[in-house]
Coordinates of C-alpha atoms in Angstrom, one line a residue:
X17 CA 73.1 74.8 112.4
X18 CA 70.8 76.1 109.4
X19 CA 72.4 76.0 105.8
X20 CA 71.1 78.2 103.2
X21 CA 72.6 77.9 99.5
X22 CA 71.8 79.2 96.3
X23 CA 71.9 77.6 93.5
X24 CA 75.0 77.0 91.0
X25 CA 75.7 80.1 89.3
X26 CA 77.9 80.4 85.6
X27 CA 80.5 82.5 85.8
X28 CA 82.5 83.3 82.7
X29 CA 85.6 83.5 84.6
X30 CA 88.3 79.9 85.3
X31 CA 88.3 78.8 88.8
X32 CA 91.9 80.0 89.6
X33 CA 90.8 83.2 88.5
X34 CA 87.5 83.7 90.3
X35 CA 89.2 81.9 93.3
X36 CA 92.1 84.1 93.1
X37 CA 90.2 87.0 93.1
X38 CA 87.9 86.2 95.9
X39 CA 90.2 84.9 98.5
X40 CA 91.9 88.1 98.2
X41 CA 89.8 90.1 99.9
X42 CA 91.9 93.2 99.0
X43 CA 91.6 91.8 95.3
X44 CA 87.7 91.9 96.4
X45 CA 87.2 95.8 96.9
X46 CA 89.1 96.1 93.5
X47 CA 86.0 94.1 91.7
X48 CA 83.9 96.3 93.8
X49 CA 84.5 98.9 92.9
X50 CA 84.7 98.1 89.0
X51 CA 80.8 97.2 89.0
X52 CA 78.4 99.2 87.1
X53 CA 76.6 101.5 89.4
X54 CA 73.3 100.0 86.8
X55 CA 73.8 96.5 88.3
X56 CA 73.7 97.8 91.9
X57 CA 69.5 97.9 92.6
X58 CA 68.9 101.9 93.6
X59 CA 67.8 100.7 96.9
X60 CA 70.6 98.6 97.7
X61 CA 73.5 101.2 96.8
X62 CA 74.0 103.2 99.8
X63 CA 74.4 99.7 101.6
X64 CA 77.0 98.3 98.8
X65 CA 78.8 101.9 99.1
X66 CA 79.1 101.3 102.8
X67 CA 81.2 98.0 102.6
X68 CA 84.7 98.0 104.3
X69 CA 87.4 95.7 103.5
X70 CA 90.9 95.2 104.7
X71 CA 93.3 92.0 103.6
X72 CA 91.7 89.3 105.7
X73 CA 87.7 90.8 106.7
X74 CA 84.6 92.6 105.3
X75 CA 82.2 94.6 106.9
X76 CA 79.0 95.6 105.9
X77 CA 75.8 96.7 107.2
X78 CA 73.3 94.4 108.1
X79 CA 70.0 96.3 109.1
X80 CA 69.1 96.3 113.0
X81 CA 72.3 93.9 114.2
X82 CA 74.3 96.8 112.4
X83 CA 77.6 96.0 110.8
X84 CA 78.5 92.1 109.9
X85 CA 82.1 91.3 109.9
X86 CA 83.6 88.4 108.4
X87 CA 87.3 86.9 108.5
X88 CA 88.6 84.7 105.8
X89 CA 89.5 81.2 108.0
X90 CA 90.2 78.7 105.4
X91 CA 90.8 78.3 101.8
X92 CA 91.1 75.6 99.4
X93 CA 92.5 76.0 96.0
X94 CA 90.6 76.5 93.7
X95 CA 88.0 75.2 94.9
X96 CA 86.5 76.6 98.6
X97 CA 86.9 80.0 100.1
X98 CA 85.4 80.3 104.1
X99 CA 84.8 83.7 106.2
X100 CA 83.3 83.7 109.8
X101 CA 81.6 85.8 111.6
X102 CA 83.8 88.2 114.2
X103 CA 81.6 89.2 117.1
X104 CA 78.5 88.6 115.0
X105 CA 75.1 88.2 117.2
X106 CA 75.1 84.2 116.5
X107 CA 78.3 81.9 115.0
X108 CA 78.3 82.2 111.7
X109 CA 80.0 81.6 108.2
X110 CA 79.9 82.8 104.3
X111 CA 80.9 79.6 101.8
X112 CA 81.9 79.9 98.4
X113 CA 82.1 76.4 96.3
X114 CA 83.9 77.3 93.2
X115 CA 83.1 74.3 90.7
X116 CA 85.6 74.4 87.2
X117 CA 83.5 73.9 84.3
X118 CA 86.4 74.8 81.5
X119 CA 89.9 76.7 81.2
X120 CA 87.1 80.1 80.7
X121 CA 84.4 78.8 82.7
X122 CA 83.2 77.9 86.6
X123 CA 80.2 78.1 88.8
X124 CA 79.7 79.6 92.2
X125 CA 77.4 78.2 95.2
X126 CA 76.9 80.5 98.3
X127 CA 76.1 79.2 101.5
X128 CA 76.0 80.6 104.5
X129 CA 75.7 78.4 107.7
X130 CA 74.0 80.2 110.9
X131 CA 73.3 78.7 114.5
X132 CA 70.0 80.2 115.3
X133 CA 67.5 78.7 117.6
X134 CA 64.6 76.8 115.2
X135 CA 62.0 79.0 116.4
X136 CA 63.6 81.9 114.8
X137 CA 64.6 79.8 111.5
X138 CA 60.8 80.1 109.8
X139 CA 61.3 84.0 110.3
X140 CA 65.3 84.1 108.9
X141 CA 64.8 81.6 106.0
X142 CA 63.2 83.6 103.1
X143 CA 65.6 86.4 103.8
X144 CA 68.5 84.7 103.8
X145 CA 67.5 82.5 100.9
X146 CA 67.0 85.9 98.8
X147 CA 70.7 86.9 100.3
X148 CA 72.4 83.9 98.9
X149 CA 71.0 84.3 95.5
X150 CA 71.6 87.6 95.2
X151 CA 75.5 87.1 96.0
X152 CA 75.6 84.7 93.5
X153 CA 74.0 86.4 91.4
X154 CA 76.4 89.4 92.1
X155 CA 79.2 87.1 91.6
X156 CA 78.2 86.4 87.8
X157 CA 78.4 89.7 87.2
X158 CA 82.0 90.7 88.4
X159 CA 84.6 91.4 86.0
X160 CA 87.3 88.8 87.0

């Protein structure tokens, strides 16, 4: 199993709220579709426009495997939110550590856990390093 995470991320949201937000995944295309079109990078919109959500998964493309779905499995409150893959190529899951700060305040770590053979790890790592950061980095920037 190959972990990637990004670093801890501020967000000026409480846990609860960024929790209760994100474990919702209806709650999800809600905050979606409230960020800026500016914060979106031009070459990364049609892809962000393309994301499908119903209560309990998320598609979205994901270049040549096509579309990545993931199904919320577990959830701890506040604190831990887990999706896994649904007929992905290889087992996989999205992680979201939520760490309370203050009543106002929190901070967000992606991971996301893949079983790929180690020979193809070198080639996956730097993109899926970039992936995790960029989530998080998304994440800061919701409106919760």
């Amino acid at each position: 199993m190959a972990e990637y995470k990004s670093a801890e991320t501020p967000v000026k949201a409480s846990a609860d709220a960024v929790f209760n937000k994100l474990s919702n995944l209806e709650g999800l295309k809600d905050l979606l579709s409230r960020v800026p079109e500016e914060q979106v990078p031009a070459d990364q919109r049609d892809l962000f426009n393309q994301i499908q959500i119903t209560p309990d998964t998320i598609s979205f493309p994901a270049g040549p495997v096509g579309n990545l779905t993931l199904q919320l499995t577990e959830t701890v409150k506040p604190t831990f939110i887990k999706l896994e893959g649904a007929g992905t190529p290889v087992p996989m899951a999205l992680i979201l550590h939520i760490y309370p700060s203050t009543e106002v305040s929190c901070s967000v770590q992606v991971e996301i856990d893949l079983q790929i053979p180690a020979m193809l790890k070198p080639m996956v790592s730097g993109p899926i390093n970039k992936m995790v950061s960029q989530f998080a980095d998304m994440l800061r920037n919701l409106p919760f």
